[in-house]
mmCIF file of C-alpha atoms in Angstrom:
data_model
loop_
_atom_site.group_PDB
_atom_site.id
_atom_site.type_symbol
_atom_site.label_atom_id
_atom_site.label_comp_id
_atom_site.label_asym_id
_atom_site.label_seq_id
_atom_site.Cartn_x
_atom_site.Cartn_y
_atom_site.Cartn_z
ATOM 1 C CA MET A 64 0.179 0.032 0.065
ATOM 2 C CA PRO A 65 1.359 3.493 -1.208
ATOM 3 C CA ILE A 66 2.415 6.083 1.592
ATOM 4 C CA ALA A 67 0.655 9.342 0.970
ATOM 5 C CA ARG A 68 2.824 12.120 1.650
ATOM 6 C CA THR A 69 1.797 15.696 1.754
ATOM 7 C CA LEU A 70 4.513 18.576 1.056
ATOM 8 C CA PHE A 71 4.581 21.433 3.746
ATOM 9 C CA VAL A 72 5.297 24.547 1.627
ATOM 10 C CA GLU A 73 5.416 27.422 3.610
ATOM 11 C CA SER A 74 4.492 30.609 1.909
ATOM 12 C CA LYS A 75 6.401 33.399 1.296
ATOM 13 C CA LYS A 76 4.926 36.446 3.445
ATOM 14 C CA LEU A 77 5.113 39.953 2.313
ATOM 15 C CA ARG A 78 3.708 42.629 4.741
ATOM 16 C CA ILE A 79 3.700 46.036 3.875
ATOM 17 C CA PHE A 80 2.897 49.309 5.776
ATOM 18 C CA ASP A 81 2.652 52.701 4.795
ATOM 19 C CA PHE A 82 4.291 55.233 7.304
ATOM 20 C CA ASP A 83 2.711 59.125 6.974
ATOM 21 C CA ASP A 84 -1.055 58.791 8.346
ATOM 22 C CA THR A 85 -1.085 54.943 8.470
ATOM 23 C CA LEU A 86 1.657 54.765 11.726
ATOM 24 C CA VAL A 87 2.002 57.873 12.168
ATOM 25 C CA LYS A 88 0.747 61.543 12.127
ATOM 26 C CA THR A 89 3.218 64.070 11.885
ATOM 27 C CA ASN A 90 3.608 68.126 11.382
ATOM 28 C CA SER A 91 5.726 67.199 7.982
ATOM 29 C CA PHE A 92 4.601 69.142 5.107
ATOM 30 C CA ILE A 93 5.604 69.139 1.529
ATOM 31 C CA TYR A 94 5.846 72.255 -0.289
ATOM 32 C CA VAL A 95 4.569 73.059 -4.050
ATOM 33 C CA THR A 96 5.531 76.076 -5.672
ATOM 34 C CA HIS A 97 3.298 75.817 -8.945
ATOM 35 C CA ARG A 98 4.563 77.466 -12.292
ATOM 36 C CA ASN A 99 2.932 80.480 -11.759
ATOM 37 C CA GLY A 100 5.060 80.873 -8.906
ATOM 38 C CA MET A 101 1.727 80.415 -6.245
ATOM 39 C CA LYS A 102 2.791 78.090 -3.429
ATOM 40 C CA THR A 103 1.231 75.586 -1.701
ATOM 41 C CA LYS A 104 1.398 73.536 1.927
ATOM 42 C CA LEU A 105 0.417 69.831 1.881
ATOM 43 C CA SER A 106 0.116 67.347 4.618
ATOM 44 C CA PRO A 107 1.027 63.539 3.783
ATOM 45 C CA GLY A 108 -2.634 62.861 3.569
ATOM 46 C CA GLN A 109 -3.286 66.063 0.976
ATOM 47 C CA TYR A 110 0.141 64.948 -0.847
ATOM 48 C CA ALA A 111 -1.332 61.171 -1.401
ATOM 49 C CA LYS A 112 -4.348 62.504 -3.004
ATOM 50 C CA TYR A 113 -2.851 65.646 -4.966
ATOM 51 C CA ASP A 114 -2.355 65.279 -8.849
ATOM 52 C CA THR A 115 0.782 67.069 -9.881
ATOM 53 C CA ARG A 116 0.739 69.758 -12.666
ATOM 54 C CA ASP A 117 2.846 70.507 -15.101
ATOM 55 C CA GLY A 118 5.950 73.155 -13.714
ATOM 56 C CA ASP A 119 5.372 72.032 -10.216
ATOM 57 C CA GLU A 120 8.227 71.804 -7.915
ATOM 58 C CA PHE A 121 8.132 70.012 -4.522
ATOM 59 C CA ASP A 122 10.414 70.463 -1.093
ATOM 60 C CA PHE A 123 10.044 67.546 1.273
ATOM 61 C CA LYS A 124 12.899 69.595 3.422
ATOM 62 C CA ASP A 125 10.309 68.412 6.311
ATOM 63 C CA PHE A 126 10.696 64.997 5.541
ATOM 64 C CA GLN A 127 14.064 64.782 6.678
ATOM 65 C CA GLN A 128 13.332 64.322 10.112
ATOM 66 C CA ILE A 129 9.894 63.192 11.926
ATOM 67 C CA LYS A 130 8.197 66.529 13.367
ATOM 68 C CA LYS A 131 5.676 66.041 16.425
ATOM 69 C CA PRO A 132 4.996 62.600 15.795
ATOM 70 C CA GLU A 133 1.278 61.175 16.961
ATOM 71 C CA LEU A 134 1.439 57.106 16.666
ATOM 72 C CA ILE A 135 -1.468 55.586 15.336
ATOM 73 C CA LYS A 136 -1.057 52.827 18.208
ATOM 74 C CA GLY A 137 -3.723 50.187 16.733
ATOM 75 C CA TYR A 138 -1.298 49.984 13.566
ATOM 76 C CA VAL A 139 1.840 50.697 15.229
ATOM 77 C CA GLU A 140 0.771 47.388 17.330
ATOM 78 C CA LEU A 141 -0.132 45.496 14.433
ATOM 79 C CA LEU A 142 3.358 46.253 12.862
ATOM 80 C CA ARG A 143 4.810 45.470 15.731
ATOM 81 C CA ARG A 144 2.909 41.967 16.194
ATOM 82 C CA MET A 145 3.931 41.102 12.758
ATOM 83 C CA VAL A 146 7.604 42.028 13.320
ATOM 84 C CA SER A 147 7.853 39.413 16.092
ATOM 85 C CA SER A 148 5.732 36.636 14.653
ATOM 86 C CA GLY A 149 7.679 33.623 13.556
ATOM 87 C CA GLY A 150 7.852 32.100 10.098
ATOM 88 C CA SER A 151 9.083 33.640 6.714
ATOM 89 C CA ARG A 152 7.460 36.998 6.414
ATOM 90 C CA GLU A 153 9.141 40.299 5.358
ATOM 91 C CA VAL A 154 7.881 43.346 6.999
ATOM 92 C CA TYR A 155 8.567 46.821 4.901
ATOM 93 C CA ILE A 156 7.316 50.378 5.215
ATOM 94 C CA LEU A 157 6.827 51.661 1.754
ATOM 95 C CA THR A 158 6.830 55.635 1.554
ATOM 96 C CA ALA A 159 6.226 58.135 -0.924
ATOM 97 C CA ARG A 160 8.980 60.127 1.235
ATOM 98 C CA ALA A 161 12.316 60.464 -0.494
ATOM 99 C CA ALA A 162 13.913 59.669 2.699
ATOM 100 C CA GLU A 163 14.646 56.584 4.402
ATOM 101 C CA ARG A 164 17.027 57.240 7.119
ATOM 102 C CA PRO A 165 14.376 59.460 9.276
ATOM 103 C CA VAL A 166 11.605 56.512 9.554
ATOM 104 C CA SER A 167 14.047 53.600 9.949
ATOM 105 C CA GLN A 168 15.319 55.352 13.014
ATOM 106 C CA PHE A 169 12.103 56.589 14.031
ATOM 107 C CA ILE A 170 10.828 52.797 14.122
ATOM 108 C CA LYS A 171 14.178 51.483 15.777
ATOM 109 C CA ASP A 172 13.766 54.193 18.549
ATOM 110 C CA LEU A 173 9.924 52.915 18.849
ATOM 111 C CA GLY A 174 12.091 49.220 19.799
ATOM 112 C CA ILE A 175 10.726 47.591 16.193
ATOM 113 C CA GLY A 176 13.680 46.018 14.576
ATOM 114 C CA GLY A 177 13.819 43.733 11.375
ATOM 115 C CA VAL A 178 11.578 46.264 9.490
ATOM 116 C CA LYS A 179 13.002 47.584 6.011
ATOM 117 C CA VAL A 180 12.000 50.950 4.671
ATOM 118 C CA ILE A 181 11.690 51.554 1.217
ATOM 119 C CA ALA A 182 11.516 55.527 0.200
ATOM 120 C CA LEU A 183 10.042 55.734 -3.187
ATOM 121 C CA GLY A 184 10.162 59.709 -3.346
ATOM 122 C CA ASP A 185 7.191 59.606 -5.285
ATOM 123 C CA ASN A 186 3.215 59.871 -4.630
ATOM 124 C CA ASN A 187 1.958 58.272 -7.537
ATOM 125 C CA PRO A 188 0.059 55.264 -6.917
ATOM 126 C CA GLU A 189 1.341 53.075 -9.585
ATOM 127 C CA LYS A 190 4.907 53.244 -7.785
ATOM 128 C CA LYS A 191 3.586 51.440 -4.606
ATOM 129 C CA ALA A 192 1.717 48.816 -7.150
ATOM 130 C CA ASP A 193 4.669 48.462 -9.497
ATOM 131 C CA TRP A 194 7.014 47.936 -6.053
ATOM 132 C CA ILE A 195 4.939 45.355 -4.716
ATOM 133 C CA GLU A 196 4.309 43.920 -8.167
ATOM 134 C CA ASP A 197 8.008 43.339 -8.367
ATOM 135 C CA ARG A 198 8.037 41.559 -5.148
ATOM 136 C CA VAL A 199 5.306 39.298 -5.968
ATOM 137 C CA LYS A 200 7.186 38.362 -9.278
ATOM 138 C CA GLU A 201 10.073 37.271 -7.066
ATOM 139 C CA GLY A 202 8.120 34.764 -5.232
ATOM 140 C CA TYR A 203 5.696 36.636 -2.486
ATOM 141 C CA ASP A 204 2.576 34.574 -2.453
ATOM 142 C CA ASP A 205 1.044 36.009 0.490
ATOM 143 C CA VAL A 206 0.595 39.959 0.521
ATOM 144 C CA PHE A 207 -0.647 42.343 3.222
ATOM 145 C CA PHE A 208 -0.899 45.869 2.375
ATOM 146 C CA VAL A 209 -1.852 48.873 4.441
ATOM 147 C CA ASP A 210 -2.288 52.453 3.567
ATOM 148 C CA ASP A 211 -4.354 55.186 4.282
ATOM 149 C CA SER A 212 -4.433 56.513 0.429
ATOM 150 C CA GLU A 213 -7.291 55.344 -1.343
ATOM 151 C CA LYS A 214 -5.446 55.953 -4.384
ATOM 152 C CA ASN A 215 -2.360 53.848 -3.353
ATOM 153 C CA ILE A 216 -4.996 51.312 -2.319
ATOM 154 C CA ALA A 217 -6.979 51.159 -5.391
ATOM 155 C CA ALA A 218 -3.624 50.866 -7.360
ATOM 156 C CA VAL A 219 -2.390 48.145 -5.514
ATOM 157 C CA ARG A 220 -5.736 46.277 -5.457
ATOM 158 C CA LYS A 221 -6.119 46.723 -9.568
ATOM 159 C CA ARG A 222 -2.378 45.266 -9.631
ATOM 160 C CA LEU A 223 -2.914 42.161 -7.821
ATOM 161 C CA LYS A 224 -5.985 41.443 -9.635
ATOM 162 C CA ASP A 225 -3.669 40.323 -12.185
ATOM 163 C CA TYR A 226 -2.240 37.689 -9.404
ATOM 164 C CA PRO A 227 -5.189 35.348 -8.528
ATOM 165 C CA ASN A 228 -3.512 33.013 -6.737
ATOM 166 C CA ILE A 229 -1.883 35.172 -4.355
ATOM 167 C CA LYS A 230 -3.242 35.714 -0.923
ATOM 168 C CA GLN A 231 -3.960 39.029 -0.288
ATOM 169 C CA LYS A 232 -5.381 41.542 2.213
ATOM 170 C CA ILE A 233 -5.688 45.112 1.331
ATOM 171 C CA GLN A 234 -6.551 47.489 4.334
ATOM 172 C CA GLN A 235 -7.481 51.209 3.780
ATOM 173 C CA VAL A 236 -6.812 53.082 7.149
ATOM 174 C CA LYS A 237 -9.948 55.695 7.771
ATOM 175 C CA HIS A 238 -9.692 58.383 9.942
ATOM 176 C CA PHE A 239 -12.622 60.196 11.382
#
């Protein structure tokens, strides 16, 4: 009588958190100088929704530091749990900020290790979708993504529809 064998293959888990308005609220702003010389100050939430216009020049000087951070405790605790859970999982913070170092240091100062920070320097939702899709192509088959931006959530959902065999949970942070 043949012996049945079950091969257990552990999934390759990818856990991705946005930073601003997902893990922390800050007093960091993006300054935009428009073609006509007018200036606009955007919060991270406004920047996530902002449609760039021809001639816009961005100043991200505030993002060289984390100004007056207020933790969004539920998501910080979720990040902490995901990092401390065993198994084969990679945990990332994927941010539109251009500077990785302030975010990395902030997370380390919270006592959370093992988180990789990717600073895209771009608020185009397709950039986050591209980055996540590249990881899926590398073999990740279980994806969790959390972000406050409706545009980022929509772009990632649309992109991952092309991968029906990938286990995925995409969650939008709602602020009331």
